[in-house]
Coordinates of N, CA and C in Angstrom, one line a residue:
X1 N -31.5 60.4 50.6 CA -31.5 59.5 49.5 C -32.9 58.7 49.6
X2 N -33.4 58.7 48.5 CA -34.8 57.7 48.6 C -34.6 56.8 47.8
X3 N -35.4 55.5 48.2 CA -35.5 54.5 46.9 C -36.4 54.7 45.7
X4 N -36.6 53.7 45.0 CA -37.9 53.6 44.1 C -38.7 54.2 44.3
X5 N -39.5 53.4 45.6 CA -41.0 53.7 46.4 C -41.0 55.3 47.0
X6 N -39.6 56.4 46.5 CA -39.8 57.1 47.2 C -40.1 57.4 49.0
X7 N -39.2 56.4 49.6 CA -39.5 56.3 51.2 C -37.4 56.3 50.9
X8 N -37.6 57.9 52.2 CA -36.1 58.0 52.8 C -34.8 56.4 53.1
X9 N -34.2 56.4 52.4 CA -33.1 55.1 52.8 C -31.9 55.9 53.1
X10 N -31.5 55.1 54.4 CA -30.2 55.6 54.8 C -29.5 54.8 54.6
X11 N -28.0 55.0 54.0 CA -26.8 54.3 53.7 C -26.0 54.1 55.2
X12 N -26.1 53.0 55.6 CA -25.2 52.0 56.4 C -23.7 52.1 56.0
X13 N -22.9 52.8 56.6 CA -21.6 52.6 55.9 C -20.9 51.4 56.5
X14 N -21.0 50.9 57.5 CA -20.8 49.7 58.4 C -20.9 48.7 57.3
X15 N -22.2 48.8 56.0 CA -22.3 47.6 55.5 C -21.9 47.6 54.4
X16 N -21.6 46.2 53.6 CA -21.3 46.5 52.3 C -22.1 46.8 50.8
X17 N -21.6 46.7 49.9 CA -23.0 47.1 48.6 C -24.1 46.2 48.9
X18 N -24.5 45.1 49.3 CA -25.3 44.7 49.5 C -26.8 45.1 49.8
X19 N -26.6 46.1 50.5 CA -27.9 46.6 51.5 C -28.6 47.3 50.5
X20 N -28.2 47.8 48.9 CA -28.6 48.2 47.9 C -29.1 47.2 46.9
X21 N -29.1 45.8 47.3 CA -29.7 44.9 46.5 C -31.6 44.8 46.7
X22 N -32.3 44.8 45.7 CA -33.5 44.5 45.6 C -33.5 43.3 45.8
X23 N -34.7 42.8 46.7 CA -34.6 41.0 46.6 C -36.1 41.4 45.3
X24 N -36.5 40.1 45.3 CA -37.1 39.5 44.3 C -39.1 39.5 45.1
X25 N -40.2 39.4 44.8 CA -41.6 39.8 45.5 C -41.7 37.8 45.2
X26 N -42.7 37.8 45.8 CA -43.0 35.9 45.6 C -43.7 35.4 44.5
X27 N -44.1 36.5 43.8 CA -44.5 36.3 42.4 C -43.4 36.7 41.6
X28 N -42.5 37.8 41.3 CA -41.5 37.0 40.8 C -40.4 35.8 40.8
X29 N -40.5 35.8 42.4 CA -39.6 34.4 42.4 C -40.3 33.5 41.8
X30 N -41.5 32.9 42.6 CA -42.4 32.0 41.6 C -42.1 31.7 39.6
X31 N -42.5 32.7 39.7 CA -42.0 33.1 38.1 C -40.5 32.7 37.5
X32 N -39.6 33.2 38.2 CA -38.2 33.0 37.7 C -37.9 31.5 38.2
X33 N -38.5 30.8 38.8 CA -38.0 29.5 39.2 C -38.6 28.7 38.4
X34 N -39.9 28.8 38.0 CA -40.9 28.3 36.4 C -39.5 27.9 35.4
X35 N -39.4 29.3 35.1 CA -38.4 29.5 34.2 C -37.1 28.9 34.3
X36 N -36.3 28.8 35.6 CA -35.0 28.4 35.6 C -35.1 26.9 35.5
X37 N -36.4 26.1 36.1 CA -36.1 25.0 36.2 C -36.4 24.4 34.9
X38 N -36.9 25.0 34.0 CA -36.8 24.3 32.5 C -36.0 24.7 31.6
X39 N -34.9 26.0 31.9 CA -33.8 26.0 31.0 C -32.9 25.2 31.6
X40 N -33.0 25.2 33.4 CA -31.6 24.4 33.4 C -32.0 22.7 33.1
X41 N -32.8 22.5 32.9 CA -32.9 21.0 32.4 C -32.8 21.0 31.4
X42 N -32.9 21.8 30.2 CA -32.4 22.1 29.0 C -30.9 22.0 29.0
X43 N -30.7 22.7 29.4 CA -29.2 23.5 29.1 C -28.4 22.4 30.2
X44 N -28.4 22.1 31.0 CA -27.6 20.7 31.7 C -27.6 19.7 30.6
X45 N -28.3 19.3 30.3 CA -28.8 18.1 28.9 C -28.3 18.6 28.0
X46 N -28.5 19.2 27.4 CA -27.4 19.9 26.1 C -26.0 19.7 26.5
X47 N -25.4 20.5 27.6 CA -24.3 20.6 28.0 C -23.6 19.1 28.4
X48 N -24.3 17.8 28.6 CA -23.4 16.6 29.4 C -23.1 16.0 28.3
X49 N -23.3 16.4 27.3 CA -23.1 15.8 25.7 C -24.3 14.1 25.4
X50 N -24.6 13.8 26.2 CA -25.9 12.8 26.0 C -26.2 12.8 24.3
X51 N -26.5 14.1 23.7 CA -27.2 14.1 22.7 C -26.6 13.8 21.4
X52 N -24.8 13.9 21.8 CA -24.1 13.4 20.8 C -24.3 14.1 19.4
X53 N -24.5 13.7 18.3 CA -24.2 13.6 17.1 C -25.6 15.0 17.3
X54 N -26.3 14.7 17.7 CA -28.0 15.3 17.7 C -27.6 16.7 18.6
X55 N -26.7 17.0 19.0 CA -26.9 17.9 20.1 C -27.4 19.3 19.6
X56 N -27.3 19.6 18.0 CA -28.0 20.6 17.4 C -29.7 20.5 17.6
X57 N -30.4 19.6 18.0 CA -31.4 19.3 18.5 C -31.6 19.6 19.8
X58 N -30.7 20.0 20.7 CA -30.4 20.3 22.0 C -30.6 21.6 21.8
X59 N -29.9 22.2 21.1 CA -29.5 23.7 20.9 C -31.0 24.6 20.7
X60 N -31.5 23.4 19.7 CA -33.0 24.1 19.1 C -34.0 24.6 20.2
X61 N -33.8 22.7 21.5 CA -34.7 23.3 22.2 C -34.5 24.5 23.4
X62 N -33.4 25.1 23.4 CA -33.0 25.7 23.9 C -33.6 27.4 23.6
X63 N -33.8 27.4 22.3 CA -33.7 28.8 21.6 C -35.0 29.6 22.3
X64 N -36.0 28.6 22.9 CA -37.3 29.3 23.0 C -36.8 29.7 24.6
X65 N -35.9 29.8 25.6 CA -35.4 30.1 26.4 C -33.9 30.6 26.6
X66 N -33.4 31.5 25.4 CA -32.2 32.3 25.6 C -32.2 33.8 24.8
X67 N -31.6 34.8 25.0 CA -31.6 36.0 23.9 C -30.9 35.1 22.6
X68 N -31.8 35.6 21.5 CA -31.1 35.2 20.5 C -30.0 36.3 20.2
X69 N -29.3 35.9 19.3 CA -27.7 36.8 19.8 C -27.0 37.2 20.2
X70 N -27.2 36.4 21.4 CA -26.5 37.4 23.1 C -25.4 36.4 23.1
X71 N -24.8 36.7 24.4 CA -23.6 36.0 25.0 C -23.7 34.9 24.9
X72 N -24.6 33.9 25.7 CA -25.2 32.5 25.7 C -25.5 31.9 24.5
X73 N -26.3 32.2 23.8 CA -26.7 31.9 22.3 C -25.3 31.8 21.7
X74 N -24.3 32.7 21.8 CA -23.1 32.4 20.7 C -22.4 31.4 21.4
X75 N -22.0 31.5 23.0 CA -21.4 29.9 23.6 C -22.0 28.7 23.3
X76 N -23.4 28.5 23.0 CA -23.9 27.6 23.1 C -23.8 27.1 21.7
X77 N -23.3 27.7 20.7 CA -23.2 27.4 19.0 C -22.1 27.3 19.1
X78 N -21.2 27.6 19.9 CA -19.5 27.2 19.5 C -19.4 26.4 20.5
X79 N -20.4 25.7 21.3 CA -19.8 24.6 21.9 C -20.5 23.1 21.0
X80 N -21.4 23.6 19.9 CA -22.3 22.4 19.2 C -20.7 21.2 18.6
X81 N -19.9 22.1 18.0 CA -18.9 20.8 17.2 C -18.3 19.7 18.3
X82 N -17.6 20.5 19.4 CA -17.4 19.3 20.4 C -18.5 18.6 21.2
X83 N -19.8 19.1 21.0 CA -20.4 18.1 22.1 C -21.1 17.2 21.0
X84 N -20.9 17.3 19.9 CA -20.9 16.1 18.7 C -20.1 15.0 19.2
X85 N -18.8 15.0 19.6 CA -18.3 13.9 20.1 C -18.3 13.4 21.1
X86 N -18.8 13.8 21.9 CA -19.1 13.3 23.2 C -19.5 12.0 23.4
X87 N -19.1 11.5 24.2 CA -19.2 10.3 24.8 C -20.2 9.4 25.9
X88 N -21.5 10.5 26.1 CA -21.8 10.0 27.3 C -22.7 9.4 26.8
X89 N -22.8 8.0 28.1 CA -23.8 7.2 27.4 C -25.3 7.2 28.2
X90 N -25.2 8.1 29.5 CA -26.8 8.1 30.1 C -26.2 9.1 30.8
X91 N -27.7 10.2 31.4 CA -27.4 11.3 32.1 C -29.1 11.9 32.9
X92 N -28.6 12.0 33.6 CA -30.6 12.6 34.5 C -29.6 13.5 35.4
X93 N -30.9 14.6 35.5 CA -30.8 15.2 36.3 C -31.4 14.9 37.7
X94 N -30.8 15.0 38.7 CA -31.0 14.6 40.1 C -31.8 15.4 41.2
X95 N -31.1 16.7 40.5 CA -32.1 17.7 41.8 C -32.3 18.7 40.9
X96 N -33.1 19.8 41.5 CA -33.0 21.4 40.9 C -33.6 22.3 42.1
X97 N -32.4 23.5 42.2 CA -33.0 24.6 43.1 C -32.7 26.0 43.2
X98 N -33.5 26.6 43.1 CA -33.7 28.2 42.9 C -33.3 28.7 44.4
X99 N -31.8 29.1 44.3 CA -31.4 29.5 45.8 C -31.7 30.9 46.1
X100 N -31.9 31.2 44.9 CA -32.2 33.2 45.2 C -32.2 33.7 43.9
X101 N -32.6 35.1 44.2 CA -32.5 36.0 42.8 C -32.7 37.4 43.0
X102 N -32.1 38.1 42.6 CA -32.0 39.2 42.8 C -32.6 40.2 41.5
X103 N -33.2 41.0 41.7 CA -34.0 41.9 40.7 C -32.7 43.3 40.7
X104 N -32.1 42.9 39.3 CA -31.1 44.5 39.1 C -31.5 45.6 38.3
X105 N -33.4 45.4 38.3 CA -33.5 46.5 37.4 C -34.0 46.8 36.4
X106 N -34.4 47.5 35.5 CA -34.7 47.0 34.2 C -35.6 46.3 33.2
X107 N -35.4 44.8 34.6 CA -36.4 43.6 33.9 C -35.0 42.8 33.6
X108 N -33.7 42.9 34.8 CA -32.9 42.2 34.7 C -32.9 41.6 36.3
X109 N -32.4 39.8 36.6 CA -32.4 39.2 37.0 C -31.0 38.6 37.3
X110 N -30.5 38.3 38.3 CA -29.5 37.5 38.6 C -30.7 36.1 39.2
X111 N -30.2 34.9 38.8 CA -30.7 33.7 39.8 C -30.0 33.0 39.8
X112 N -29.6 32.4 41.3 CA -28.6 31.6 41.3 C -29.3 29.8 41.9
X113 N -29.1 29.2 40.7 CA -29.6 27.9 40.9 C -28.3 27.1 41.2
X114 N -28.6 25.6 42.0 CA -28.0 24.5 42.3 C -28.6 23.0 41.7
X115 N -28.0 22.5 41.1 CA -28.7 21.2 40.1 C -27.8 20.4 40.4
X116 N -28.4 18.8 41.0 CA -27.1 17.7 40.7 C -27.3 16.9 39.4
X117 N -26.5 16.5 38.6 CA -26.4 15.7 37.9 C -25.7 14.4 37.8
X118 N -26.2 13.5 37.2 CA -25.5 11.9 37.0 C -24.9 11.9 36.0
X119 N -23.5 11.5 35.1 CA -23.8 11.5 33.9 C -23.0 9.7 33.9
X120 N -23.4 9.4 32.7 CA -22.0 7.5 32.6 C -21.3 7.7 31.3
X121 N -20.5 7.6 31.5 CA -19.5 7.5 30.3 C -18.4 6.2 30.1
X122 N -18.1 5.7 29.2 CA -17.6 4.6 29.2 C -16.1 4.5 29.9
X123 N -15.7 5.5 29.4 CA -14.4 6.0 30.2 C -13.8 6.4 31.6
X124 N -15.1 6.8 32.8 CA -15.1 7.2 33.8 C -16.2 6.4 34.7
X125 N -16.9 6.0 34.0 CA -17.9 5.0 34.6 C -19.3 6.5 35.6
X126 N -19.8 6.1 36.1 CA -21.3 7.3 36.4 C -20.5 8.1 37.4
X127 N -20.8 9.6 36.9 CA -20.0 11.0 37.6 C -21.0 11.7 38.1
X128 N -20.8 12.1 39.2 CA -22.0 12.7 39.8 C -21.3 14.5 40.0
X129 N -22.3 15.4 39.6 CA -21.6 16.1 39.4 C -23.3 17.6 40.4
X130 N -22.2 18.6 41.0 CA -23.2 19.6 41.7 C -22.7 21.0 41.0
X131 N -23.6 21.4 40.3 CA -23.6 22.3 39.5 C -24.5 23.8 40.2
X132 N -23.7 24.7 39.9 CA -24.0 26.0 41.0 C -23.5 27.1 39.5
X133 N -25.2 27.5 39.1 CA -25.2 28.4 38.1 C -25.8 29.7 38.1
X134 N -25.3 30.5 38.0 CA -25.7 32.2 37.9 C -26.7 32.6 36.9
X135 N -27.7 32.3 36.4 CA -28.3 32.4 35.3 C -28.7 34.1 35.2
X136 N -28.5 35.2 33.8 CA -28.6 36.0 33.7 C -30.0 36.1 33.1
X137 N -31.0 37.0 33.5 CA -32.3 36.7 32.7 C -32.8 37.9 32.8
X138 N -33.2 38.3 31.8 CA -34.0 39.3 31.0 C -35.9 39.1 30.9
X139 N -36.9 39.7 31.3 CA -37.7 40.4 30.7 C -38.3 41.0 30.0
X140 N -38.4 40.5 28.7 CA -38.4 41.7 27.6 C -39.7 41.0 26.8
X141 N -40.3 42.2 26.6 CA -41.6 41.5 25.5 C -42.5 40.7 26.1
X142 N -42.7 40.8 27.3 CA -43.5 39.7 28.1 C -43.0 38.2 28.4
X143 N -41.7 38.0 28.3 CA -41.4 36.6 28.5 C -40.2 36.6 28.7
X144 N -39.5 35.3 29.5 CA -38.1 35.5 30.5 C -37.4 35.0 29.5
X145 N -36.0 35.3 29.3 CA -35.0 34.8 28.4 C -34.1 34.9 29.0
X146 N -33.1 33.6 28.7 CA -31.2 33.5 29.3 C -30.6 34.2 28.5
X147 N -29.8 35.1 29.3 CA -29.4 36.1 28.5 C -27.6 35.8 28.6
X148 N -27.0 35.2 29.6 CA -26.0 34.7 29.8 C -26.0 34.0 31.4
X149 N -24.8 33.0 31.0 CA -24.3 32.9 32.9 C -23.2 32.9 33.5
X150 N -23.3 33.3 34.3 CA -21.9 34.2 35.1 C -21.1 32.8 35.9

């Protein structure tokens, strides 16, 4: 069996699928962390409802970082009518971090980020919340897009 590079790999049966995972070079990590850390500050802000009545302005800035018509793009339009009501009345994000990412291929990416968030609501008073997201990301056309998250 060879890989990519054409250099002999021997299958470990001791191990599990793992040992078949590509990790990521330090220029794409660099790259995909660019990237993750301005959708998920997007997409956390959209998502805490902050934006209320406006969250279709959430949505918009969103579009220049997701596949249009993919999985994410249609969740994130059928979640616009409820996060119209939303209630929150302040929200920041606290941390952001690119814990890894794995290259499946393609010009396909798993990354798995960690973000804390604050949010206040009148009802619950300030929720602190640790968010641990799978972000699916694509390659395509020379530019990274959220393609869904797991």
């Amino acid at each position: 069996i060879y890989d990519e590079a054409g250099n002999e790999f021997t299958v470990d049966s001791s191990r599990d699928d793992s040992q078949f995972i590509k990790s990521c070079n330090e220029q794409e990590l660099a790259y995909l962390n660019e990237f993750c850390a301005k959708f998920t500050e997007l997409y956390l802000r959209f998502s805490s409802g902050i934006m209320g009545a406006n969250s279709h302005n959430g949505y918009y800035n969103l579009t220049n970082y997701i596949v249009a018509g993919g999985d994410l793009d249609s969740r994130l339009k059928n979640a616009l009518d409820g996060l119209s009501w939303a209630h929150t009345n302040g929200y920041r994000q606290d941390s952001y971090q690119l814990t890894g990412a794995i290259d499946l291929g393609g010009g396909y990416y798993v990354c798995d980020v960690v973000a804390e968030t604050t949010a206040i609501t009148s009802a619950n008073g300030e929720v602190h919340d640790v968010n641990h997201l799978k972000i699916i990301v694509v390659y395509s056309n020379g530019e990274l897009r959220a393609l869904s998250l797991a």
